[in-house]
Every structure is written in structure tokens, then in C-alpha cells.
PDB file of C-alpha atoms and ligand atoms in Angstrom:
ATOM      1  CA  UNK A   1     159.278 -24.632-141.722  1.00 49.00           C
ATOM      2  CA  UNK A   2     156.712 -26.843-143.903  1.00 63.00           C
ATOM      3  CA  UNK A   3     156.691 -24.169-146.489  1.00 87.00           C
ATOM      4  CA  UNK A   4     160.329 -24.193-146.831  1.00 90.00           C
ATOM      5  CA  UNK A   5     160.571 -28.137-147.052  1.00 93.00           C
ATOM      6  CA  UNK A   6     157.615 -28.258-149.765  1.00 94.00           C
ATOM      7  CA  UNK A   7     159.571 -25.654-151.714  1.00 94.00           C
ATOM      8  CA  UNK A   8     163.035 -27.460-151.762  1.00 96.00           C
ATOM      9  CA  UNK A   9     161.035 -30.671-152.450  1.00 95.00           C
ATOM     10  CA  UNK A  10     159.151 -28.925-155.144  1.00 95.00           C
ATOM     11  CA  UNK A  11     162.664 -27.450-156.538  1.00 94.00           C
ATOM     12  CA  UNK A  12     164.176 -30.682-156.181  1.00 95.00           C
ATOM     13  CA  UNK A  13     161.581 -32.615-158.135  1.00 95.00           C
ATOM     14  CA  UNK A  14     161.742 -29.955-161.014  1.00 94.00           C
ATOM     15  CA  UNK A  15     165.437 -29.873-161.446  1.00 93.00           C
ATOM     16  CA  UNK A  16     165.252 -33.740-161.525  1.00 91.00           C
ATOM     17  CA  UNK A  17     162.437 -33.748-163.980  1.00 90.00           C
ATOM     18  CA  UNK A  18     164.464 -31.198-166.300  1.00 90.00           C
ATOM     19  CA  UNK A  19     167.479 -33.369-165.920  1.00 88.00           C
ATOM     20  CA  UNK A  20     165.763 -36.348-167.191  1.00 87.00           C
ATOM     21  CA  UNK A  21     164.192 -34.132-169.964  1.00 85.00           C
ATOM     22  CA  UNK A  22     167.471 -32.859-171.162  1.00 79.00           C
ATOM     23  CA  UNK A  23     167.735 -33.550-174.478  1.00 56.00           C
ATOM     24  CA  UNK A  24     169.435 -31.981-177.654  1.00 42.00           C
ATOM     25  CA  UNK A  25     167.965 -28.477-177.806  1.00 38.00           C
ATOM     26  CA  UNK A  26     168.276 -27.049-174.070  1.00 42.00           C
ATOM     27  CA  UNK A  27     167.125 -23.694-172.650  1.00 42.00           C
ATOM     28  CA  UNK A  28     169.643 -22.280-170.260  1.00 44.00           C
ATOM     29  CA  UNK A  29     167.524 -21.515-167.203  1.00 47.00           C
ATOM     30  CA  UNK A  30     167.964 -18.282-165.275  1.00 43.00           C
ATOM     31  CA  UNK A  31     170.542 -18.937-162.297  1.00 43.00           C
ATOM     32  CA  UNK A  32     168.800 -18.812-159.149  1.00 47.00           C
ATOM     33  CA  UNK A  33     169.157 -15.870-156.755  1.00 43.00           C
ATOM     34  CA  UNK A  34     170.832 -12.406-156.834  1.00 43.00           C
ATOM     35  CA  UNK A  35     174.099 -13.933-157.788  1.00 40.00           C
ATOM     36  CA  UNK A  36     176.820 -11.316-159.687  1.00 38.00           C
ATOM     37  CA  UNK A  37     177.573 -14.228-162.004  1.00 40.00           C
ATOM     38  CA  UNK A  38     174.510 -14.223-163.953  1.00 42.00           C
ATOM     39  CA  UNK A  39     175.158 -11.564-166.657  1.00 43.00           C
ATOM     40  CA  UNK A  40     178.662 -12.892-167.442  1.00 46.00           C
ATOM     41  CA  UNK A  41     177.186 -16.004-167.449  1.00 48.00           C
ATOM     42  CA  UNK A  42     174.531 -15.398-170.266  1.00 48.00           C
ATOM     43  CA  UNK A  43     177.137 -13.674-172.148  1.00 49.00           C
ATOM     44  CA  UNK A  44     179.535 -16.616-172.333  1.00 50.00           C
ATOM     45  CA  UNK A  45     176.511 -18.935-173.076  1.00 49.00           C
ATOM     46  CA  UNK A  46     175.763 -16.741-175.744  1.00 50.00           C
ATOM     47  CA  UNK A  47     179.136 -17.305-177.361  1.00 49.00           C
ATOM     48  CA  UNK A  48     178.946 -21.105-177.216  1.00 46.00           C
ATOM     49  CA  UNK A  49     175.643 -21.242-178.167  1.00 48.00           C
ATOM     50  CA  UNK A  50     176.752 -20.043-181.669  1.00 49.00           C
ATOM     51  CA  UNK A  51     179.687 -22.649-181.959  1.00 50.00           C
ATOM     52  CA  UNK A  52     178.717 -25.592-179.672  1.00 53.00           C
ATOM     53  CA  UNK A  53     175.148 -26.181-178.996  1.00 55.00           C
ATOM     54  CA  UNK A  54     176.078 -29.822-177.082  1.00 58.00           C
ATOM     55  CA  UNK A  55     178.207 -27.796-174.639  1.00 65.00           C
ATOM     56  CA  UNK A  56     175.079 -26.021-173.400  1.00 64.00           C
ATOM     57  CA  UNK A  57     173.806 -28.984-172.730  1.00 72.00           C
ATOM     58  CA  UNK A  58     176.840 -30.089-170.583  1.00 77.00           C
ATOM     59  CA  UNK A  59     176.536 -26.744-168.876  1.00 82.00           C
ATOM     60  CA  UNK A  60     172.911 -26.730-168.180  1.00 84.00           C
ATOM     61  CA  UNK A  61     173.428 -30.260-166.734  1.00 85.00           C
ATOM     62  CA  UNK A  62     176.131 -29.116-164.638  1.00 87.00           C
ATOM     63  CA  UNK A  63     173.992 -26.408-163.258  1.00 88.00           C
ATOM     64  CA  UNK A  64     170.908 -28.957-162.642  1.00 90.00           C
ATOM     65  CA  UNK A  65     173.103 -31.459-160.928  1.00 91.00           C
ATOM     66  CA  UNK A  66     174.551 -28.636-158.663  1.00 90.00           C
ATOM     67  CA  UNK A  67     171.165 -27.443-157.729  1.00 92.00           C
ATOM     68  CA  UNK A  68     169.752 -31.049-157.072  1.00 93.00           C
ATOM     69  CA  UNK A  69     172.710 -31.474-154.900  1.00 92.00           C
ATOM     70  CA  UNK A  70     172.113 -28.361-152.918  1.00 93.00           C
ATOM     71  CA  UNK A  71     168.477 -28.798-152.432  1.00 95.00           C
ATOM     72  CA  UNK A  72     168.901 -32.447-151.125  1.00 94.00           C
ATOM     73  CA  UNK A  73     171.657 -31.125-148.881  1.00 93.00           C
ATOM     74  CA  UNK A  74     169.211 -28.581-147.742  1.00 95.00           C
ATOM     75  CA  UNK A  75     166.691 -30.994-146.958  1.00 95.00           C
ATOM     76  CA  UNK A  76     169.303 -32.905-145.331  1.00 93.00           C
ATOM     77  CA  UNK A  77     170.134 -29.995-143.008  1.00 94.00           C
ATOM     78  CA  UNK A  78     166.521 -29.243-142.698  1.00 93.00           C
ATOM     79  CA  UNK A  79     166.235 -32.625-140.950  1.00 92.00           C
ATOM     80  CA  UNK A  80     169.192 -32.114-138.880  1.00 91.00           C
ATOM     81  CA  UNK A  81     168.688 -28.757-137.707  1.00 90.00           C
ATOM     82  CA  UNK A  82     171.372 -26.951-139.521  1.00 92.00           C
ATOM     83  CA  UNK A  83     169.341 -25.327-142.233  1.00 95.00           C
ATOM     84  CA  UNK A  84     169.538 -21.516-142.627  1.00 95.00           C
ATOM     85  CA  UNK A  85     173.263 -21.397-141.092  1.00 95.00           C
ATOM     86  CA  UNK A  86     176.192 -20.675-143.667  1.00 95.00           C
ATOM     87  CA  UNK A  87     178.376 -23.866-144.058  1.00 92.00           C
ATOM     88  CA  UNK A  88     181.420 -21.548-144.417  1.00 94.00           C
ATOM     89  CA  UNK A  89     181.398 -19.246-141.273  1.00 97.00           C
ATOM     90  CA  UNK A  90     178.436 -20.655-139.176  1.00 95.00           C
ATOM     91  CA  UNK A  91     176.488 -17.552-139.222  1.00 96.00           C
ATOM     92  CA  UNK A  92     172.871 -17.229-139.826  1.00 96.00           C
ATOM     93  CA  UNK A  93     171.888 -17.002-143.334  1.00 96.00           C
ATOM     94  CA  UNK A  94     169.488 -13.862-143.827  1.00 95.00           C
ATOM     95  CA  UNK A  95     165.682 -14.784-144.170  1.00 93.00           C
ATOM     96  CA  UNK A  96     165.540 -12.831-147.386  1.00 94.00           C
ATOM     97  CA  UNK A  97     168.478 -14.624-148.981  1.00 94.00           C
ATOM     98  CA  UNK A  98     166.851 -17.839-148.019  1.00 93.00           C
ATOM     99  CA  UNK A  99     163.728 -16.827-149.495  1.00 90.00           C
ATOM    100  CA  UNK A 100     165.358 -15.747-152.619  1.00 90.00           C
ATOM    101  CA  UNK A 101     167.527 -19.043-152.622  1.00 90.00           C
ATOM    102  CA  UNK A 102     165.820 -21.791-150.354  1.00 92.00           C
ATOM    103  CA  UNK A 103     168.657 -24.212-151.143  1.00 93.00           C
ATOM    104  CA  UNK A 104     171.399 -21.744-150.270  1.00 92.00           C
ATOM    105  CA  UNK A 105     174.398 -22.716-148.130  1.00 90.00           C
ATOM    106  CA  UNK A 106     176.447 -19.536-147.451  1.00 93.00           C
ATOM    107  CA  UNK A 107     175.710 -16.045-146.224  1.00 95.00           C
ATOM    108  CA  UNK A 108     175.993 -13.539-148.844  1.00 94.00           C
ATOM    109  CA  UNK A 109     179.619 -12.712-147.732  1.00 95.00           C
ATOM    110  CA  UNK A 110     180.986 -16.273-147.894  1.00 95.00           C
ATOM    111  CA  UNK A 111     178.905 -16.752-151.271  1.00 92.00           C
ATOM    112  CA  UNK A 112     180.436 -13.785-152.803  1.00 93.00           C
ATOM    113  CA  UNK A 113     184.086 -15.151-151.969  1.00 93.00           C
ATOM    114  CA  UNK A 114     183.139 -18.627-153.278  1.00 90.00           C
ATOM    115  CA  UNK A 115     181.837 -17.100-156.212  1.00 88.00           C
ATOM    116  CA  UNK A 116     184.990 -14.896-156.867  1.00 90.00           C
ATOM    117  CA  UNK A 117     187.084 -18.031-156.582  1.00 88.00           C
ATOM    118  CA  UNK A 118     185.178 -20.169-158.795  1.00 83.00           C
ATOM    119  CA  UNK A 119     184.724 -17.113-161.414  1.00 79.00           C
ATOM    120  CA  UNK A 120     188.499 -16.995-161.544  1.00 74.00           C
ATOM    121  CA  UNK A 121     189.037 -20.623-161.856  1.00 71.00           C
ATOM    122  CA  UNK A 122     186.655 -20.362-164.993  1.00 65.00           C
ATOM    123  CA  UNK A 123     187.604 -17.442-166.743  1.00 60.00           C
ATOM    124  CA  UNK A 124     191.382 -17.441-166.342  1.00 56.00           C
ATOM    125  CA  UNK A 125     193.945 -19.913-166.957  1.00 49.00           C
ATOM    126  CA  UNK A 126     195.095 -21.858-163.776  1.00 48.00           C
ATOM    127  CA  UNK A 127     198.551 -20.394-164.657  1.00 48.00           C
ATOM    128  CA  UNK A 128     196.820 -16.740-163.478  1.00 48.00           C
ATOM    129  CA  UNK A 129     195.920 -17.840-159.782  1.00 46.00           C
ATOM    130  CA  UNK A 130     198.542 -20.412-159.427  1.00 50.00           C
ATOM    131  CA  UNK A 131     201.433 -18.182-158.352  1.00 51.00           C
ATOM    132  CA  UNK A 132     199.440 -16.980-155.572  1.00 51.00           C
ATOM    133  CA  UNK A 133     199.192 -20.469-153.938  1.00 49.00           C
ATOM    134  CA  UNK A 134     203.274 -20.363-154.205  1.00 50.00           C
ATOM    135  CA  UNK A 135     203.418 -17.204-152.632  1.00 48.00           C
ATOM    136  CA  UNK A 136     201.149 -18.639-149.553  1.00 49.00           C
TER     137      UNK A 136
HETATM  138 ZN1   ZN B   1     179.426 -17.255-144.099  1.00 86.84          ZN
END
């Protein structure tokens, strides 16, 4: 388990370091893990890059802040004994998934569901999914 802790701490320090050095020109780092939003995200970044370079800095910062939060949360759960358990459904996260993304908080199934929800919120106007809430 020390290996995981070291890796989490290393990744945490790296992410914080990047945040500190985040200047005007920012390279968009590859998103961690085999998450399906990688390619659409890259496409969108290319579009943004042509027009608003400043927005990329914000997007990258958001990604890094999110990663820092997940990494520190993972370290907390490592201390509390909840590490490796999906925070959504309580099932064990597969070792392969943890190996690929040590800070991951959810199993593949829950992550997929969350990604879809997040993707909907980002890609479409809120009107698109709002009616679903009205219908219950
Ligand atoms: Zn789950």
C-alpha cells in the first residue's frame, strides 16, 4: 500500500507544482485514465485554442484543481481505510483501474454514468436536460 501512497503523493505534488507554474502558455496535459471524454475534450480544446488561449489556462487549471482534490481525497481515504471502494455504490474498484488512475473514487460503471451526466451538462444547454427533471 505504500507504493500507492507514494504514487498518490507524487502525483499530488506534481499537480500542485503545475498549478503553481501555470502561466500564459499552457500545454493541456493528457487526462488520466481510460475515460471516454479524452478525444472530444481534445477536439474542443483545439477549437478553443484558435480563439481564446486564456480559456485553456482556465480549463487546465480546473483539471488540475480537480485532480489535486481527488488525489488528496484518495490519500485521506487511504488513511481511513476506504481507499479502493467506489464512493457511489460502495463496491470494490478493480485493481487494474486503481493502477491506471490511483486517485479514482468510483468504479467503471459509476464513472461512466457520472461522465455522461457531466458531458451532457457541458455539451448541451441546460434546457436540453432540464425537462427530464420536470418529468421526474
Ligand atoms: Zn460504483
